[in-house]
Coordinates of C-alpha atoms in Angstrom, one line a residue:
X15 CA -6.8 19.8 -34.8
X16 CA -5.9 16.2 -35.6
X17 CA -2.2 17.1 -35.0
X18 CA -3.1 18.5 -31.5
X19 CA -5.1 15.4 -30.6
X20 CA -2.3 13.2 -31.8
X21 CA 0.2 15.2 -29.7
X22 CA -2.0 15.0 -26.6
X23 CA -2.3 11.2 -27.0
X24 CA 1.4 10.8 -27.4
X25 CA 2.0 12.8 -24.2
X26 CA -0.5 10.7 -22.3
X27 CA 1.1 7.5 -23.4
X28 CA 4.5 8.8 -22.5
X29 CA 3.3 9.7 -19.0
X30 CA 1.8 6.2 -18.6
X31 CA 5.2 4.7 -19.7
X32 CA 7.1 6.9 -17.2
X33 CA 4.7 6.3 -14.3
X34 CA 5.6 3.7 -11.8
X35 CA 3.8 2.0 -8.8
X36 CA 5.2 2.3 -5.3
X37 CA 8.3 0.1 -5.6
X38 CA 9.0 0.3 -1.9
X39 CA 5.6 -1.2 -1.1
X40 CA 6.0 -3.8 -3.9
X41 CA 9.4 -4.8 -2.5
X42 CA 8.1 -5.2 1.0
X43 CA 5.2 -7.4 -0.2
X44 CA 7.5 -9.6 -2.2
X45 CA 9.9 -10.0 0.8
X46 CA 7.0 -11.0 3.1
X47 CA 5.7 -13.5 0.5
X48 CA 9.2 -15.1 0.2
X49 CA 9.5 -15.1 4.0
X50 CA 6.2 -16.8 4.1
X51 CA 7.3 -19.6 1.8
X52 CA 10.4 -20.2 4.0
X53 CA 8.3 -20.3 7.2
X54 CA 5.6 -22.6 5.7
X55 CA 8.4 -25.0 4.8
X56 CA 9.8 -24.8 8.3
X57 CA 6.4 -25.2 10.0
X58 CA 5.1 -27.9 7.7
X59 CA 8.2 -30.2 7.4
X60 CA 7.2 -32.5 10.3
X61 CA 3.5 -32.4 9.4
X62 CA 4.3 -33.5 5.8
X63 CA 6.6 -36.3 6.7
X64 CA 4.1 -37.5 9.2
X65 CA 1.5 -37.8 6.4
X66 CA 3.9 -39.6 4.2
X67 CA 4.3 -36.7 1.8
X68 CA 7.4 -35.0 0.5
X69 CA 8.6 -32.6 3.2
X70 CA 8.5 -29.7 0.7
X71 CA 4.9 -30.4 -0.5
X72 CA 3.1 -27.5 1.2
X73 CA 6.0 -25.1 0.7
X74 CA 6.1 -25.8 -3.0
X75 CA 2.3 -25.4 -3.2
X76 CA 2.6 -22.1 -1.3
X77 CA 5.4 -21.0 -3.8
X78 CA 3.2 -21.8 -6.7
X79 CA 0.2 -20.0 -5.3
X80 CA 2.4 -17.1 -4.4
X81 CA 3.7 -17.0 -8.0
X82 CA 0.2 -16.9 -9.4
X83 CA -0.7 -14.1 -6.9
X84 CA 2.4 -12.1 -7.8
X85 CA 1.7 -12.4 -11.5
X86 CA -1.9 -11.1 -10.9
X87 CA -0.5 -8.3 -8.7
X88 CA 2.0 -7.2 -11.3
X89 CA -0.5 -7.3 -14.1
X90 CA -3.1 -5.3 -12.1
X91 CA -0.3 -2.8 -11.1
X92 CA 0.8 -2.0 -14.6
X93 CA -2.0 -2.9 -17.0
X94 CA -5.2 -2.4 -15.1
X95 CA -7.2 0.9 -14.5
X96 CA -8.7 0.9 -11.0
X97 CA -11.5 3.2 -12.3
X98 CA -13.1 0.1 -13.8
X99 CA -13.8 -0.9 -10.1
X100 CA -16.0 2.2 -9.8
X101 CA -18.5 0.9 -12.5
X102 CA -21.7 0.7 -10.6
X103 CA -23.1 -2.4 -12.4
X104 CA -19.9 -4.4 -12.1
X105 CA -19.5 -3.5 -8.5
X106 CA -23.0 -4.6 -7.7
X107 CA -22.6 -7.8 -9.5
X108 CA -19.4 -8.6 -7.7
X109 CA -20.8 -7.6 -4.3
X110 CA -24.0 -9.6 -4.5
X111 CA -22.3 -12.5 -6.2
X112 CA -19.7 -12.7 -3.4
X113 CA -22.4 -12.6 -0.8
X114 CA -24.3 -15.4 -2.6
X115 CA -21.2 -17.4 -2.9
X116 CA -20.5 -17.0 0.9
X117 CA -24.1 -18.0 1.7
X118 CA -23.8 -21.1 -0.5
X119 CA -21.1 -22.4 1.8
X120 CA -23.8 -23.5 4.2
X121 CA -25.2 -25.9 1.5
X122 CA -22.3 -26.9 -0.7
X123 CA -19.3 -26.1 1.4
X124 CA -16.8 -28.6 2.6
X125 CA -16.0 -29.0 6.3
X126 CA -12.6 -28.6 7.9
X127 CA -11.8 -28.4 11.6
X128 CA -15.4 -28.3 12.5
X129 CA -16.3 -25.3 10.2
X130 CA -17.7 -25.0 6.7
X131 CA -15.8 -22.1 5.1
X132 CA -14.7 -23.5 1.8
X133 CA -16.1 -24.5 -1.6
X134 CA -14.4 -27.1 -3.7
X135 CA -14.2 -26.3 -7.4
X136 CA -12.2 -29.0 -9.2
X137 CA -9.1 -29.5 -7.2
X138 CA -9.2 -26.0 -5.7
X139 CA -10.6 -24.9 -2.4
X140 CA -12.1 -21.4 -2.5
X141 CA -12.9 -19.4 0.6
X142 CA -15.7 -17.0 -0.5
X143 CA -15.2 -14.6 2.5
X144 CA -11.9 -13.5 0.9
X145 CA -13.9 -12.1 -2.1
X146 CA -16.5 -10.5 0.2
X147 CA -13.8 -8.4 1.9
X148 CA -12.8 -6.8 -1.4
X149 CA -16.4 -6.6 -2.5
X150 CA -17.3 -4.5 0.6
X151 CA -14.4 -2.1 -0.2
X152 CA -15.6 -1.6 -3.7
X153 CA -19.3 -1.4 -2.9
X154 CA -18.8 1.1 -0.1
X155 CA -16.5 3.2 -2.4
X156 CA -19.2 3.2 -5.1
X157 CA -21.9 4.2 -2.7
X158 CA -19.9 7.0 -1.0
X159 CA -18.9 8.4 -4.4
X160 CA -22.5 8.7 -5.5
X161 CA -23.6 10.3 -2.1
X162 CA -20.4 12.1 -1.1
X163 CA -22.2 15.5 -0.7
X164 CA -24.8 14.0 1.6
X165 CA -22.8 11.3 3.4
X166 CA -23.2 13.0 6.8
X167 CA -26.9 12.5 6.6
X168 CA -28.0 9.8 9.1
X169 CA -30.0 7.9 6.4
X170 CA -26.8 7.6 4.2
X171 CA -24.7 6.6 7.2
X172 CA -27.3 3.9 7.9
X173 CA -27.3 2.7 4.3
X174 CA -23.5 2.6 4.3
X175 CA -23.5 0.4 7.4
X176 CA -26.1 -1.9 5.9
X177 CA -23.8 -2.5 3.0
X178 CA -21.2 -3.7 5.7
X179 CA -23.6 -5.5 8.0
X180 CA -25.3 -7.6 5.4
X181 CA -22.2 -9.5 4.2
X182 CA -20.8 -9.6 7.8
X183 CA -24.0 -11.4 8.9
X184 CA -23.9 -13.8 6.0
X185 CA -20.2 -14.6 6.6
X186 CA -20.6 -15.0 10.4
X187 CA -23.9 -16.9 10.6
X188 CA -24.0 -18.9 7.3
X189 CA -20.2 -19.1 6.7
X190 CA -19.4 -19.7 10.4
X191 CA -16.4 -17.3 10.0
X192 CA -16.3 -14.9 12.8
X193 CA -12.8 -13.7 12.1
X194 CA -13.6 -12.6 8.5
X195 CA -16.7 -11.0 9.9
X196 CA -14.6 -8.9 12.3
X197 CA -12.3 -7.9 9.4
X198 CA -15.3 -6.9 7.2
X199 CA -16.8 -4.9 10.0
X200 CA -13.4 -3.2 10.7
X201 CA -12.9 -2.3 7.0
X202 CA -16.4 -0.8 6.9
X203 CA -15.7 1.2 10.1
X204 CA -12.5 2.7 8.8
X205 CA -14.0 3.6 5.4
X206 CA -17.1 5.1 6.9
X207 CA -15.2 7.1 9.4
X208 CA -12.8 8.4 6.8
X209 CA -15.6 9.9 4.7
X210 CA -18.0 11.1 7.4
X211 CA -15.8 12.1 10.4
X212 CA -18.8 12.0 12.7
X213 CA -17.0 11.1 15.9
X214 CA -20.1 10.7 18.0
X215 CA -21.4 7.9 15.8
X216 CA -18.2 6.0 16.2
X217 CA -18.0 6.6 20.0
X218 CA -21.4 5.0 20.1
X219 CA -20.2 2.2 18.0
X220 CA -17.2 1.6 20.3
X221 CA -19.5 1.6 23.3
X222 CA -21.8 -0.9 21.6
X223 CA -18.8 -3.1 20.8
X224 CA -17.5 -3.0 24.3
X225 CA -21.0 -3.8 25.6
X226 CA -21.2 -6.7 23.2
X227 CA -17.8 -8.1 24.3
X228 CA -18.8 -8.0 28.0
X229 CA -22.2 -9.5 27.1
X230 CA -20.6 -12.4 25.2
X231 CA -18.2 -13.0 28.0
X232 CA -21.0 -13.2 30.5
X233 CA -23.0 -15.5 28.2
X234 CA -19.9 -17.8 28.0
X235 CA -19.6 -17.8 31.8
X236 CA -23.3 -18.8 32.5
X237 CA -23.9 -21.3 29.7
X238 CA -22.8 -25.0 29.9
X239 CA -19.9 -26.3 27.7
X240 CA -21.1 -26.9 24.2
X241 CA -24.4 -25.7 22.7
X242 CA -27.4 -25.0 25.0
X243 CA -30.6 -26.4 23.6
X244 CA -32.6 -23.7 25.4
X245 CA -31.0 -20.9 23.2
X246 CA -31.3 -22.1 19.6
X247 CA -30.9 -18.5 18.1
X248 CA -27.8 -17.9 20.1
X249 CA -26.4 -21.3 19.0
X250 CA -26.8 -20.1 15.4
X251 CA -24.8 -16.9 16.0
X252 CA -22.4 -18.2 18.7
X253 CA -22.1 -22.0 18.3
X254 CA -20.9 -23.9 21.3
X255 CA -17.3 -24.1 20.1
X256 CA -17.1 -20.3 19.9
X257 CA -18.4 -19.8 23.5
X258 CA -16.0 -22.5 24.7
X259 CA -13.1 -20.6 23.1
X260 CA -14.2 -17.4 24.9
X261 CA -14.7 -19.3 28.1
X262 CA -11.0 -20.4 28.2
X263 CA -9.7 -17.2 26.8
X264 CA -8.8 -15.6 30.2
X265 CA -7.3 -18.7 31.6
X266 CA -6.5 -21.5 29.0
X267 CA -5.2 -23.7 31.7
X268 CA -8.7 -24.3 33.0
X269 CA -9.1 -26.7 30.0
X270 CA -5.5 -27.6 28.9
X271 CA -6.4 -30.6 26.8
X272 CA -9.3 -29.3 24.7
X273 CA -10.3 -25.7 24.1
X274 CA -7.3 -24.2 26.0
X275 CA -4.8 -26.5 24.2
X276 CA -4.0 -24.3 21.2
X277 CA -3.6 -21.0 23.1
X278 CA -1.3 -22.8 25.6
X279 CA 0.9 -24.3 23.0
X280 CA 1.1 -21.0 21.1
X281 CA 2.1 -19.1 24.3
X282 CA 4.7 -21.7 25.0
X283 CA 6.1 -21.2 21.5
X284 CA 6.1 -17.4 21.7
X285 CA 7.7 -17.4 25.2
X286 CA 10.4 -20.0 24.4
X287 CA 11.8 -18.0 21.5
X288 CA 13.3 -15.3 23.6
X289 CA 15.0 -12.4 21.9
X290 CA 16.6 -14.1 18.9
X291 CA 14.8 -17.5 18.8
X292 CA 16.0 -21.1 18.8
X293 CA 17.0 -20.9 15.1
X294 CA 15.2 -21.3 11.8
X295 CA 13.9 -24.9 11.5
X296 CA 14.8 -25.7 15.1
X297 CA 11.4 -25.1 16.8
X298 CA 9.9 -27.7 19.0
X299 CA 6.2 -26.7 19.3
X300 CA 5.5 -27.4 15.6
X301 CA 6.5 -31.1 16.1
X302 CA 3.0 -32.3 16.9
X303 CA 2.1 -29.8 19.6
X304 CA 0.7 -26.8 17.6
X305 CA -2.2 -27.9 15.4
X306 CA -1.5 -27.1 11.7
X307 CA 1.5 -24.8 12.6
X308 CA 1.8 -23.7 9.0
X309 CA -1.6 -22.0 9.0
X310 CA -3.3 -19.6 11.4
X311 CA -0.8 -20.2 14.2
X312 CA 2.4 -19.7 12.2
X313 CA 3.2 -16.5 14.0
X314 CA 3.9 -18.6 17.1
X315 CA 6.4 -20.6 15.1
X316 CA 8.1 -17.4 13.9
X317 CA 8.4 -16.2 17.5
X318 CA 9.9 -19.5 18.6
X319 CA 12.4 -19.9 15.8
X320 CA 13.3 -16.2 15.1
X321 CA 12.5 -14.7 18.5
X322 CA 11.2 -11.3 19.4
X323 CA 13.5 -9.6 16.9
X324 CA 12.2 -11.7 14.0
X325 CA 8.6 -11.1 15.0
X326 CA 9.1 -7.4 15.3
X327 CA 10.8 -7.2 11.9
X328 CA 7.7 -8.9 10.3
X329 CA 5.4 -6.6 12.2
X330 CA 7.6 -3.7 10.9
X331 CA 7.0 -5.0 7.4
X332 CA 3.2 -4.8 7.9
X333 CA 3.6 -1.4 9.4
X334 CA 5.4 -0.2 6.3
X335 CA 2.6 -1.6 4.1
X336 CA 0.0 0.3 6.2
X337 CA 1.9 3.5 6.2
X338 CA 2.6 3.4 2.4
X339 CA -1.0 2.4 1.8
X340 CA -2.3 5.4 3.7
X341 CA 0.2 7.7 1.9
X342 CA -1.2 6.3 -1.4
X343 CA -4.7 7.2 -0.2
X344 CA -3.6 10.7 0.6
X345 CA -2.1 11.4 -2.8
X346 CA -4.6 9.4 -4.9
X347 CA -5.8 11.4 -7.9
X348 CA -9.5 11.1 -6.9
X349 CA -11.8 10.3 -4.0
X350 CA -12.5 6.8 -5.3
X351 CA -8.8 5.9 -5.3
X352 CA -8.5 7.3 -1.8
X353 CA -11.3 5.2 -0.5
X354 CA -10.1 2.0 -2.2
X355 CA -6.6 2.5 -0.8
X356 CA -7.9 3.1 2.7
X357 CA -10.1 0.0 2.5
X358 CA -7.3 -2.3 1.1
X359 CA -4.8 -1.0 3.6
X360 CA -7.1 -1.5 6.6
X361 CA -7.9 -5.0 5.3
X362 CA -4.3 -6.2 5.6
X363 CA -3.7 -4.2 8.8
X364 CA -6.7 -5.6 10.7
X365 CA -6.0 -9.1 9.6
X366 CA -2.4 -8.9 10.8
X367 CA -3.5 -7.4 14.2
X368 CA -6.1 -10.1 14.8
X369 CA -3.7 -12.9 13.9
X370 CA -1.0 -11.7 16.2
X371 CA -3.5 -11.0 19.0
X372 CA -4.8 -14.6 18.7
X373 CA -1.3 -16.1 18.7
X374 CA -0.5 -14.2 21.9
X375 CA -4.0 -15.0 23.5
X376 CA -4.9 -11.3 23.5
X377 CA -8.0 -12.4 21.6
X378 CA -9.9 -15.7 21.7
X379 CA -8.9 -18.4 19.2
X380 CA -10.3 -17.7 15.7
X381 CA -9.4 -18.8 12.2
X382 CA -7.5 -15.8 10.9
X383 CA -4.5 -16.3 8.6
X384 CA -1.4 -14.2 8.9
X385 CA -1.5 -12.1 5.7
X386 CA 1.0 -13.1 2.9
X387 CA 2.6 -15.6 5.3
X388 CA 0.2 -18.4 6.4
X389 CA -0.4 -21.3 4.1
X390 CA -3.5 -20.8 2.0
X391 CA -4.7 -20.7 -1.6
X392 CA -7.6 -18.3 -2.0
X393 CA -6.4 -15.9 0.7
X394 CA -2.9 -15.5 -0.7
X395 CA -3.9 -15.1 -4.3
X396 CA -6.8 -12.7 -3.7
X397 CA -4.8 -10.6 -1.2
X398 CA -1.9 -10.2 -3.7
X399 CA -4.4 -9.3 -6.5
X400 CA -6.0 -6.8 -4.1
X401 CA -2.6 -5.3 -3.3
X402 CA -2.0 -5.0 -7.0
X403 CA -5.1 -2.7 -7.1
X404 CA -3.4 -0.6 -4.3
X405 CA -0.2 -0.4 -6.4
X406 CA -2.2 0.6 -9.4
X407 CA -3.7 3.5 -7.5
X408 CA -0.1 4.5 -6.5
X409 CA 0.8 4.4 -10.2
X410 CA -2.1 6.6 -11.1
X411 CA -1.0 9.0 -8.4
X412 CA 2.4 9.1 -10.1
X413 CA 0.8 9.8 -13.5
X414 CA -1.0 12.8 -11.8
X415 CA 2.3 14.0 -10.5
X416 CA 3.9 13.8 -14.0
X417 CA 1.0 15.9 -15.4
X418 CA 1.8 18.8 -13.2

């Protein structure tokens, strides 16, 4: 009996040693991160010299943060077991802890560009909304696994959506972070639809979303610039600066020096790049025209310097991540792995779509970073660690294949 048990253990260890994560996905992630460091250097060179810093300061910091994130990604890929993330108590602690951290931004957060979204811990700025995104993926997965036989019941669909709407409300209202709220809502919609398949509920959701968009646009058209003291509740949900951005969305040239300034400069950068761009490092719009060109608006710099071809290659990279991620979800060894993979994949896909849409003025200006490329500490490290979880699921799928 002991010999059989020892033999089974040896076989299991051998399968674990032979199993590998999705190396194509890993390679694409590493290529995009490396590309991001190069583009951060190109976009921040003039900004850094203007501040009296070394021209490579932000690029080196991005490289260091990327290295930390990659180490975390590799460790999670090879040494972690994603089933730990299905532990009900751990998931609840992470979920409510993340929400509490996001809510605390209102009190102890530091302000940047007119918004409180970060918490300073030592010399590090943490953006709690990045943790909330992952927390929603894990909490929804845990909830659905416990109720998978009855997930089509209206009460469970309602409970699932509450798990999405609570953190979304906290991030949007208290954290003044509409873009992250959109991502969290999008992640929730994708996961909920994937496990229920109730088309009528999501047609209703789409109808409500379209109605909300038209309602907000109307509100922006009839209210004065800035906050209206007659509508204090609306001011909490849609502060004056948000309505101002929506107001100039259709025609930024109606306010070219203030709210329309950033979308105009981004469009000029995108349009001036042509097919192949003006050359890496040779862009003009980053030279004091684009605000913080190394951050949310870096896609416009990519379009100007590398042209339509460079932008499409980057978007192809994101498409590969999404396709490989969904393939991992389909071949995951269990339902929890599938749901996590779907949530993580939708997270990066939605973020990329929103950022590109903002840079091309398809959506109003909002603070959404370009995944793996934009300069940013918490976002880059947390996203790479999260992608490590996706790679770990792919490795578990490979173990399952070796067992057959």
